[in-house]
Coordinates of C-alpha atoms in Angstrom, one line a residue:
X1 CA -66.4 -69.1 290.8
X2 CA -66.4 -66.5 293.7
X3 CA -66.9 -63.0 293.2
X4 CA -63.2 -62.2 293.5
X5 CA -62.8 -64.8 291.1
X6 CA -64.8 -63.6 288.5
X7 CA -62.9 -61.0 287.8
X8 CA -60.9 -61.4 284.6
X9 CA -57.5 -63.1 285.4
X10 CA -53.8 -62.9 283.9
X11 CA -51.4 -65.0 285.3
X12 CA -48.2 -64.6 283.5
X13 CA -45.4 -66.8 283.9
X14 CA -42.6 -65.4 282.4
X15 CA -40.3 -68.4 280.1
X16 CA -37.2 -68.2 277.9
X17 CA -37.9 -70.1 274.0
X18 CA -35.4 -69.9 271.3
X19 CA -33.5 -66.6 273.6
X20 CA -36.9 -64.7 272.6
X21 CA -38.6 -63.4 276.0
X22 CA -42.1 -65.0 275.8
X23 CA -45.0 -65.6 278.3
X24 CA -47.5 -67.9 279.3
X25 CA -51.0 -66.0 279.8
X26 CA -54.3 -67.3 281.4
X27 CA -57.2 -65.6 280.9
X28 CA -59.9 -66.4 282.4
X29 CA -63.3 -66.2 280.4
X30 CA -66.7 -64.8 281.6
X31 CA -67.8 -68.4 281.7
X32 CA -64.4 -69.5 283.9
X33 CA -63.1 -71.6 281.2
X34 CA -59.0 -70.6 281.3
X35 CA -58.1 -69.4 277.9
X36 CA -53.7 -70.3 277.5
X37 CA -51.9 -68.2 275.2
X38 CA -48.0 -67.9 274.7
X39 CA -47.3 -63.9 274.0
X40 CA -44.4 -62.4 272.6
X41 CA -42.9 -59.8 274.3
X42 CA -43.4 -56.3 271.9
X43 CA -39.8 -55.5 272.7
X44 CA -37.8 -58.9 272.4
X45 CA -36.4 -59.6 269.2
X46 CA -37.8 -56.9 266.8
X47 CA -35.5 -58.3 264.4
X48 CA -37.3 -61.6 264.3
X49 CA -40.9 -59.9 264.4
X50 CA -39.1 -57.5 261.7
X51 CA -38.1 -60.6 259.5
X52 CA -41.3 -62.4 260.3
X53 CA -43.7 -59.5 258.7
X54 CA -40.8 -59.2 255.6
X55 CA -41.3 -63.4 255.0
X56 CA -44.5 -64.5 257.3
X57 CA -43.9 -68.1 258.6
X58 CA -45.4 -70.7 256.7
X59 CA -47.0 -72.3 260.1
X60 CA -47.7 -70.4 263.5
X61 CA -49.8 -73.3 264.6
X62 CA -48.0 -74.6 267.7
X63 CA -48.6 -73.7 271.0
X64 CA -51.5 -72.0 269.4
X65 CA -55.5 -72.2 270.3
X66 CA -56.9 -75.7 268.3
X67 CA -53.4 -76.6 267.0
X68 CA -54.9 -79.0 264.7
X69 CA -56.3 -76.5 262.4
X70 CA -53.8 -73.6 260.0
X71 CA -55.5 -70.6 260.6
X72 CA -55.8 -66.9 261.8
X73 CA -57.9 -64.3 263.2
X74 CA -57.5 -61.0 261.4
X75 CA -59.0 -57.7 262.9
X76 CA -58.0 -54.1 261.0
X77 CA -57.5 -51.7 262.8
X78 CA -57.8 -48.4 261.4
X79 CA -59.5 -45.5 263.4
X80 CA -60.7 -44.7 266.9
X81 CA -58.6 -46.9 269.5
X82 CA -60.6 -46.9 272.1
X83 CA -63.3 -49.5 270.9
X84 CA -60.6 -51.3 268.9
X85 CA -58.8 -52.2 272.3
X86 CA -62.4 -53.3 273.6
X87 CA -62.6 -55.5 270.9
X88 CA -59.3 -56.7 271.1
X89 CA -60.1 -57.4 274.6
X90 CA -63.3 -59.8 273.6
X91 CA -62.2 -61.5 270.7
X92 CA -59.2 -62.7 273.2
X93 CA -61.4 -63.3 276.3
X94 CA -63.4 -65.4 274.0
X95 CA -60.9 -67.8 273.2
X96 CA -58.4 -66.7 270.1
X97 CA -55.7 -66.0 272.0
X98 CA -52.7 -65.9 269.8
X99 CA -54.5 -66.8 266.8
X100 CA -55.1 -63.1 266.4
X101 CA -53.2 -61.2 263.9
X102 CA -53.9 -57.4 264.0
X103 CA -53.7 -55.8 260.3
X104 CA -52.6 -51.8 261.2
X105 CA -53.7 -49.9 258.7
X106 CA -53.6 -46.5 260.6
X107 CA -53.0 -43.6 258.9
X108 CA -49.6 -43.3 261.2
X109 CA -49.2 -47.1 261.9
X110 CA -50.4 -46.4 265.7
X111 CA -50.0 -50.0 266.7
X112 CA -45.8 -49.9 265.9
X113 CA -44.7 -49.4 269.3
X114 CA -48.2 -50.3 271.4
X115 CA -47.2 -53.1 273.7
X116 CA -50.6 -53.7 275.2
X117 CA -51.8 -55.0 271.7
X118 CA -48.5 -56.3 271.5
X119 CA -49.0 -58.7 274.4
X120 CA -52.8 -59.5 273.4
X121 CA -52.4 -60.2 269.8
X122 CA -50.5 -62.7 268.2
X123 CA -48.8 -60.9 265.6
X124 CA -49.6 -57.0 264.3
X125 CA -49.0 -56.7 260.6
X126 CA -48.5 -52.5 258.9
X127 CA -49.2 -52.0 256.0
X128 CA -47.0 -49.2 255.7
X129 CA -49.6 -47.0 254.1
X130 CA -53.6 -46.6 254.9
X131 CA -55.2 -49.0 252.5
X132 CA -59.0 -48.6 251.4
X133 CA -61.5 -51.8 252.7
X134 CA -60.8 -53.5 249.7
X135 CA -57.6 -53.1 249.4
X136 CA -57.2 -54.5 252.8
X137 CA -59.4 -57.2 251.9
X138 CA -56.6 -57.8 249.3
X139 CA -53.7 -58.1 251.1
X140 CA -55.2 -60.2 254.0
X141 CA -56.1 -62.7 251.4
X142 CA -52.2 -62.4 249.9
X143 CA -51.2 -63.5 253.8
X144 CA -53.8 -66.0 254.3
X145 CA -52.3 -67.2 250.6
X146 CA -48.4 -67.0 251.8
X147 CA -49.1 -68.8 254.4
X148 CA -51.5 -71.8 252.7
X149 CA -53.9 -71.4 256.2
X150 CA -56.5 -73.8 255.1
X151 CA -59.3 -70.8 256.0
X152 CA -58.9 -67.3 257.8
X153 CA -61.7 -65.5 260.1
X154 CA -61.9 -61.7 259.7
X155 CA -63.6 -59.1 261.9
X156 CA -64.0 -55.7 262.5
X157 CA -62.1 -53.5 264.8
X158 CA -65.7 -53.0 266.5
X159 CA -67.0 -56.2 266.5
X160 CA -67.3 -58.6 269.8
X161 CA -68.1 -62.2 269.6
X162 CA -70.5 -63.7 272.7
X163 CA -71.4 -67.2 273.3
X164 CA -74.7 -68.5 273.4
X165 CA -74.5 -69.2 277.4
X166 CA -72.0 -68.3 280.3
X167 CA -70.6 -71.9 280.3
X168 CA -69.5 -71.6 276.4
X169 CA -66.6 -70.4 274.8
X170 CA -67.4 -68.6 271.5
X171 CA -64.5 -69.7 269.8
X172 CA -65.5 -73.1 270.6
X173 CA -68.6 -72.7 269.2
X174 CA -67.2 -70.8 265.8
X175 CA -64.6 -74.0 265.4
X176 CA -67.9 -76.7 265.8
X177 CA -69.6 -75.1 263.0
X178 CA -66.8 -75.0 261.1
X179 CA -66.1 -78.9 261.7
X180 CA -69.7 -79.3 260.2
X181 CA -69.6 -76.7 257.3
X182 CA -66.0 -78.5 256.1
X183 CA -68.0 -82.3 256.4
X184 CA -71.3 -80.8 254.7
X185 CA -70.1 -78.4 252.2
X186 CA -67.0 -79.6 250.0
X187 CA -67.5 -75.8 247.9
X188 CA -68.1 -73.5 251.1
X189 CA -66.9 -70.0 250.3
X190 CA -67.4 -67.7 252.6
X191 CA -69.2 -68.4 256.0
X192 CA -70.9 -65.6 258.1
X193 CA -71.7 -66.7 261.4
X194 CA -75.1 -64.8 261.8
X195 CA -78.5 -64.8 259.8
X196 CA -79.0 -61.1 260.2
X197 CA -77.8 -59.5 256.9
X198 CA -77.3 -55.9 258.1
X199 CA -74.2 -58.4 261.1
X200 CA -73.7 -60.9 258.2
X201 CA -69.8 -59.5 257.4
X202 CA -69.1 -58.1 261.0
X203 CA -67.5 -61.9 261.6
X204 CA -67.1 -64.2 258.9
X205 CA -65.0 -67.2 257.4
X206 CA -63.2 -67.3 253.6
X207 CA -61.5 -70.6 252.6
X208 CA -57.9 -69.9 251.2
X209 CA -59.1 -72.1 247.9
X210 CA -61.5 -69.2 247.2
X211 CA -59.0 -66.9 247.6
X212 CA -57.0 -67.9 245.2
X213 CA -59.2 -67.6 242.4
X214 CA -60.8 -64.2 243.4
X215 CA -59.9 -60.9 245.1
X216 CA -61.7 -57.7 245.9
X217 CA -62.4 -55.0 243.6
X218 CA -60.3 -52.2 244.7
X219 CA -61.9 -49.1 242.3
X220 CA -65.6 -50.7 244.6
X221 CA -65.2 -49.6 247.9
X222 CA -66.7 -49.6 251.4
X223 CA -70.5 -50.2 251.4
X224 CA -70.6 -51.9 248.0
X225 CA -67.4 -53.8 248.0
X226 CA -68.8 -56.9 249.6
X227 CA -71.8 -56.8 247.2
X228 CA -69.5 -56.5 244.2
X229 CA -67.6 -59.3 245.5
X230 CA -70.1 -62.1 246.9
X231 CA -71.8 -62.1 243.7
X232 CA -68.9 -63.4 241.9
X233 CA -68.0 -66.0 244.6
X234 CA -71.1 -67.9 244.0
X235 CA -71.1 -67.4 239.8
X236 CA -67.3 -69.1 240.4
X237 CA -69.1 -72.1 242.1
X238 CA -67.8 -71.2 245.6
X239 CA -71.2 -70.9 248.2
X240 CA -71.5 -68.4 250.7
X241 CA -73.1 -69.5 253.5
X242 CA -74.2 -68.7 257.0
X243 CA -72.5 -71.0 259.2
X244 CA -74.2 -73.5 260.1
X245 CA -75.5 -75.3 263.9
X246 CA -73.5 -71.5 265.7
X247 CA -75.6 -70.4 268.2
X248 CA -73.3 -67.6 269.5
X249 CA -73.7 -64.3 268.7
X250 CA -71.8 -61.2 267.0
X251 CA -72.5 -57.5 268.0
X252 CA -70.9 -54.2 266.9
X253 CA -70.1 -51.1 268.9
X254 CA -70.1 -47.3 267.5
X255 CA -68.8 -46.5 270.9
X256 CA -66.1 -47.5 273.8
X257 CA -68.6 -49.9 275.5
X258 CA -68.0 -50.0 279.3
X259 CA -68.4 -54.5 279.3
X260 CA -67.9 -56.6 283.0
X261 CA -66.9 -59.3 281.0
X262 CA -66.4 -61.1 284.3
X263 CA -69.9 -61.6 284.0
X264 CA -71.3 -62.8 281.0
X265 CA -75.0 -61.7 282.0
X266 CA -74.0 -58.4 282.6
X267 CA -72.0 -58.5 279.0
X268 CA -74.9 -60.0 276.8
X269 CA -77.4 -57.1 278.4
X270 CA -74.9 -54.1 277.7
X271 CA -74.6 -55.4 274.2
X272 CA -78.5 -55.8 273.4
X273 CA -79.0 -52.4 275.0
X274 CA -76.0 -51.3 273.0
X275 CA -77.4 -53.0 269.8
X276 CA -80.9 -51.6 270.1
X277 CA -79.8 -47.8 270.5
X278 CA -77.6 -48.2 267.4
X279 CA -79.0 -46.6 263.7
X280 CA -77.3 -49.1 261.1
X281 CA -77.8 -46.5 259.0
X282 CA -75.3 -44.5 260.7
X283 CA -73.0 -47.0 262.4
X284 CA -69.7 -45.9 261.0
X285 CA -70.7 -42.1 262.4
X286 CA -67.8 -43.2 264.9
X287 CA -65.4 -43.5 262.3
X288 CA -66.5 -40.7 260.5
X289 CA -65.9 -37.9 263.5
X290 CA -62.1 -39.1 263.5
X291 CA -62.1 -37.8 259.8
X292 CA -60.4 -33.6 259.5
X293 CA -62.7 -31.8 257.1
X294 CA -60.6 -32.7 254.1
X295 CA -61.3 -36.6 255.1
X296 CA -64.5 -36.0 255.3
X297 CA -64.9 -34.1 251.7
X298 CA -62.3 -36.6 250.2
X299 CA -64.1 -39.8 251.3
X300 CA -67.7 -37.9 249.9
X301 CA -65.9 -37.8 246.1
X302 CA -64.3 -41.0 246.8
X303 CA -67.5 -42.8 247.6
X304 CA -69.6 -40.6 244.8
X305 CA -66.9 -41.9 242.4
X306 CA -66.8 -45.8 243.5
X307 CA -70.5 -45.8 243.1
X308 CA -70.7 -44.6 239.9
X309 CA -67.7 -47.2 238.7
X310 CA -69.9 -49.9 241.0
X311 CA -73.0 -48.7 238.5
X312 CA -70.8 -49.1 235.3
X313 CA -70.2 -52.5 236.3
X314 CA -73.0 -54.3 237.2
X315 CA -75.8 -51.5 235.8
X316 CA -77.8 -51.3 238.9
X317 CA -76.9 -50.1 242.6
X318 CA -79.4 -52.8 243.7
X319 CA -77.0 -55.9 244.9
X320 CA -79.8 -58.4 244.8
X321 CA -80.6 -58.0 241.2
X322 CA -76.7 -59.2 240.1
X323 CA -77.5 -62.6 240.9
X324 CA -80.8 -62.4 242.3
X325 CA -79.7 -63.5 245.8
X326 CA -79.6 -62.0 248.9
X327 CA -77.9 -58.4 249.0
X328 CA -75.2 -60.1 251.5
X329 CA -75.0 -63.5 250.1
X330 CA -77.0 -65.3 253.0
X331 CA -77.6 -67.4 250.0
X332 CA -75.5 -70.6 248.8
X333 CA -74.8 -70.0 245.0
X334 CA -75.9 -68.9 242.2
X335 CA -75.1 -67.6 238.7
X336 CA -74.9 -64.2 238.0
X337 CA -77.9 -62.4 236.2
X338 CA -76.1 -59.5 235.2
X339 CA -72.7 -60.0 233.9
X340 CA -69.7 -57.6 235.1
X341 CA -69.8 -54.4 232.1
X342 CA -72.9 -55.9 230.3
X343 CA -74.8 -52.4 230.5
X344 CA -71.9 -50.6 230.1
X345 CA -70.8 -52.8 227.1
X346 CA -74.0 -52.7 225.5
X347 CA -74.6 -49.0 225.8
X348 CA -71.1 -48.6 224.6
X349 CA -72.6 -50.6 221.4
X350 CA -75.6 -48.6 221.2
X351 CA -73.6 -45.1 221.3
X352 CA -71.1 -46.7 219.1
X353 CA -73.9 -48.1 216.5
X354 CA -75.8 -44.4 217.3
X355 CA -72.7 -42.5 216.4
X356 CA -71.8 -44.4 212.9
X357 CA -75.9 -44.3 211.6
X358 CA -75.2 -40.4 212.8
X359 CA -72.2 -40.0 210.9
X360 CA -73.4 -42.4 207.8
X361 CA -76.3 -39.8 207.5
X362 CA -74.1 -37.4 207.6
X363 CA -71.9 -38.4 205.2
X364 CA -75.2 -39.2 203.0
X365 CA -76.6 -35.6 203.5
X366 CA -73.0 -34.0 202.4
X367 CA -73.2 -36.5 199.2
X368 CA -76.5 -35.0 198.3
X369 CA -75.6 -31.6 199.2
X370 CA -72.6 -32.3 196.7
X371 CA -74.5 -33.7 194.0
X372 CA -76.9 -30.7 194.1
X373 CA -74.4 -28.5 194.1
X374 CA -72.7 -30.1 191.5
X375 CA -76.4 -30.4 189.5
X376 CA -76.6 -26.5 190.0
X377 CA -73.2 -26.4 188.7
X378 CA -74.2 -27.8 185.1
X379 CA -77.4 -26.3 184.8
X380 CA -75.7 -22.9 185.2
X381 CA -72.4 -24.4 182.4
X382 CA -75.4 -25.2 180.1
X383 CA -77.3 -21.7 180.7
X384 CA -73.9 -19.6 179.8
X385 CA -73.1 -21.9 177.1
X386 CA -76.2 -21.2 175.3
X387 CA -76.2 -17.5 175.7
X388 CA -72.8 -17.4 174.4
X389 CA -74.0 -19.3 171.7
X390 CA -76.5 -16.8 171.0
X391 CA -74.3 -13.8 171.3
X392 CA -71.6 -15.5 168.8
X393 CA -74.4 -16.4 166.1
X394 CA -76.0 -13.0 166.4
X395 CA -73.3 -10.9 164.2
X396 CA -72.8 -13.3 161.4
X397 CA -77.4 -13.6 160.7
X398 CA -76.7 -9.4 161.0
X399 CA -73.9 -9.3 158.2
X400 CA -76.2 -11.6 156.2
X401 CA -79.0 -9.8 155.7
X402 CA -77.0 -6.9 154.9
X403 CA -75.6 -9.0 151.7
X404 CA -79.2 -9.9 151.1
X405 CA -80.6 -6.2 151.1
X406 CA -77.4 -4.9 149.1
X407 CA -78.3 -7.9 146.6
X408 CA -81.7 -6.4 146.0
X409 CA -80.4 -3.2 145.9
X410 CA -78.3 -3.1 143.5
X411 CA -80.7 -5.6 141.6
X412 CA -83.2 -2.5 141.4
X413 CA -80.7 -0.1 140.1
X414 CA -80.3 -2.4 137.4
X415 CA -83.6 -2.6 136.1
X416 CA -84.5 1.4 137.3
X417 CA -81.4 1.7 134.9
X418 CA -82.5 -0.8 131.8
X419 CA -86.4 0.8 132.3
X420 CA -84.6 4.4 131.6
X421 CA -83.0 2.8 128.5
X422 CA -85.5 1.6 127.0
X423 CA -88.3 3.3 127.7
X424 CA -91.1 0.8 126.4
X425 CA -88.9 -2.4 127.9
X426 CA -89.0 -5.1 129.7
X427 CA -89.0 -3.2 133.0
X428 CA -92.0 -1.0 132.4
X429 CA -94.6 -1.5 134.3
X430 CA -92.7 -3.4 137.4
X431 CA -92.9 -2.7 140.8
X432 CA -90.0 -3.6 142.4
X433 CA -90.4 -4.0 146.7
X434 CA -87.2 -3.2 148.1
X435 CA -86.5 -5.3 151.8

């Protein structure tokens, strides 16, 4: 294509369907492929859109990039506009078109009334209150269920999606790997559609089946939410699985990226520069400068809190060692090596086993302490028995020998009396010892 022509096209053709205002848009890819999507209007029939977000439709398939597949692109929106619009731009320009469904989950619902995402997106979803990531997780999954879509794609409001050479579209390339994961793997979970674990959730692929059987944590949040979560995939027999033969690729911004994505040379080197100046460690520092102080401190506790429920759980903040896989699931399956509460539940037992020996020795030391007491008790009965003993015997053995020495007395005067009588008698000579 010509210079001119590279630019990035819209031709809109403006149609009446059903009395709903509704357009036909071209976009024209980096590559020149012609991209055909049929937009809503944002202000036609809000009753309809109104009604649709009350009781989503069942099937939103026609008209729709690769009708022959029930599907949907979800991006969240949540913070900083700027490089969400940027996204929003490329996952469209790379050939989603109306398959896009934008989840708002804003603190003030921003997208309500925004009729450039309006016209870009296929349908934008609030959630009427700011939701955490798993949360959000959540209620995606509750659409994707509503709806029975065979498999959903989610990204991030920062993510953009490149394919592997300017004649390629990467949707194309994301639905061919998909065609060959579905044909080679009958229990695929989740599919991530890169190899790098640090870009492995940035665009990935869950299967509706899944979806049904499990859901997010909600008290595990943010950066271990996917770890608490993966890990139980696999252990239910579901694989997670980078996607396979996909030779596009996935990059994130922490910035509003200035992209010609007329060209697609230009595109791939502001992305790899991009990449290359970006610390992982700090990628969400873009979110985090949208956060007032309170945010800030709140989402500190927050995080401080979901760890320490996250390290209740599994007993470790190492996500490899719950099923010995890879920290992001680049692995198929597995079961789990730690099961969900096991530390907890067996420290619970050993504080709980602790705490009765403690309280059986206790109860064993107050028995003893009783039945010396009580031992004391007796001894000290038995002493103050005896001495009353004593002191009650001791007046009668008194009153005794009194009789005994008034006996003898009186003997004496007797024979002092019968000697003075007779003079020569029986009692001469006698000496009589007096007690």
């Amino acid at each position: 294509m010509g210079g001119s022509s590279r630019r990035l096209l819209v031709r809109q053709n403006a149609t009446r369907h059903n009395a709903t205002a509704l357009e036909t848009t071209t976009y024209v890819t980096p590559s020149g492929l012609e991209v055909q999507a049929r937009v809503r209007h944002r202000a036609a029939d809000r009753a309809q859109q109104a009604q649709q977000a009350q009781h989503p439709a069942q099937h939103r398939d026609t008209d729709l990039p690769y009708p022959d597949q029930h599907f949907a692109v979800f991006v969240v929106f949540a913070w900083n506009y700027d490089v969400f619009l940027i996204a929003l731009r490329c996952y469209v320009t790379s050939g989603w078109g109306q398959r896009i469904i934008i989840i708002d989950n804003s603190k003030t619902q921003q997208l309500a009334n925004d009729r450039v995402v309006a016209k870009l997106a296929g349908e934008v979803i609030g959630v009427g209150s700011q939701l955490t990531f798993s949360q959000v997780q959540n209620y995606i999954m509750s659409i994707a269920r509503e709806r029975s879509y065979d498999y959903y794609f989610w990204g991030h409001s920062d993510t953009i999606g490149l394919a592997s050479a300017p004649d390629k579209l990467f949707a194309d390339e994301v639905m061919r790997s998909m065609e060959v994961l579905q044909a080679t793997e009958p229990r695929w979970g989740i599919a991530f559609f890169s190899s790098d674990w640090l870009e492995a959730d940035w665009f990935s692929a869950m299967r509706t089946d899944m979806v049904r059987e499990l859901q997010y944590d909600t008290f595990v949040q943010v950066y271990f939410s996917d770890c608490d979560f993966y890990p139980r995939v696999r252990a239910a027999g579901w694989k997670t699985l980078v996607a396979p033969e996909f030779p596009g690729h996935v990059y994130d911004m922490n910035t509003a990226l200035s992209l010609p994505l007329h060209d697609w040379n230009a595109t791939r080197d502001a992305l790899e520069k991009a990449k290359s100046e970006i610390n992982n460690n700090n990628r969400n520092d873009w979110k985090e400068k949208t956060f007032t102080y309170g945010e800030r401190v709140g989402m500190e506790i927050f995080q401080k809190a979901s760890n320490s429920y996250f390290y209740e759980k599994w007993g470790t903040m190492n996500c490899g060692e719950i099923d010995g896989m890879h920290p992001f699931g680049l692995t198929p399956h597995g079961p789990l090596k730690i099961q969900p509460w096991e530390a907890r539940k067996k420290r619970e037992e050993e504080e709980r086993a602790k705490r009765e020996k403690e309280e059986a020795d206790k109860r064993a030391a107050e028995e003893e302490a009783k039945a010396e007491e009580a031992k004391k008790a007796a001894e000290e009965a038995q002493r103050k028995a005896e001495e009353e003993a004593r002191e009650a015997a001791g007046p009668v053995a008194a009153e005794d020998q009194q009789d005994e020495l008034q006996g003898a007395r009186q003997e004496f005067a007797e024979i002092r009396k019968a000697a003075t009588q007779d003079g020569e008698g029986e009692g001469a000579g006698k000496v009589i010892v007096l007690p």
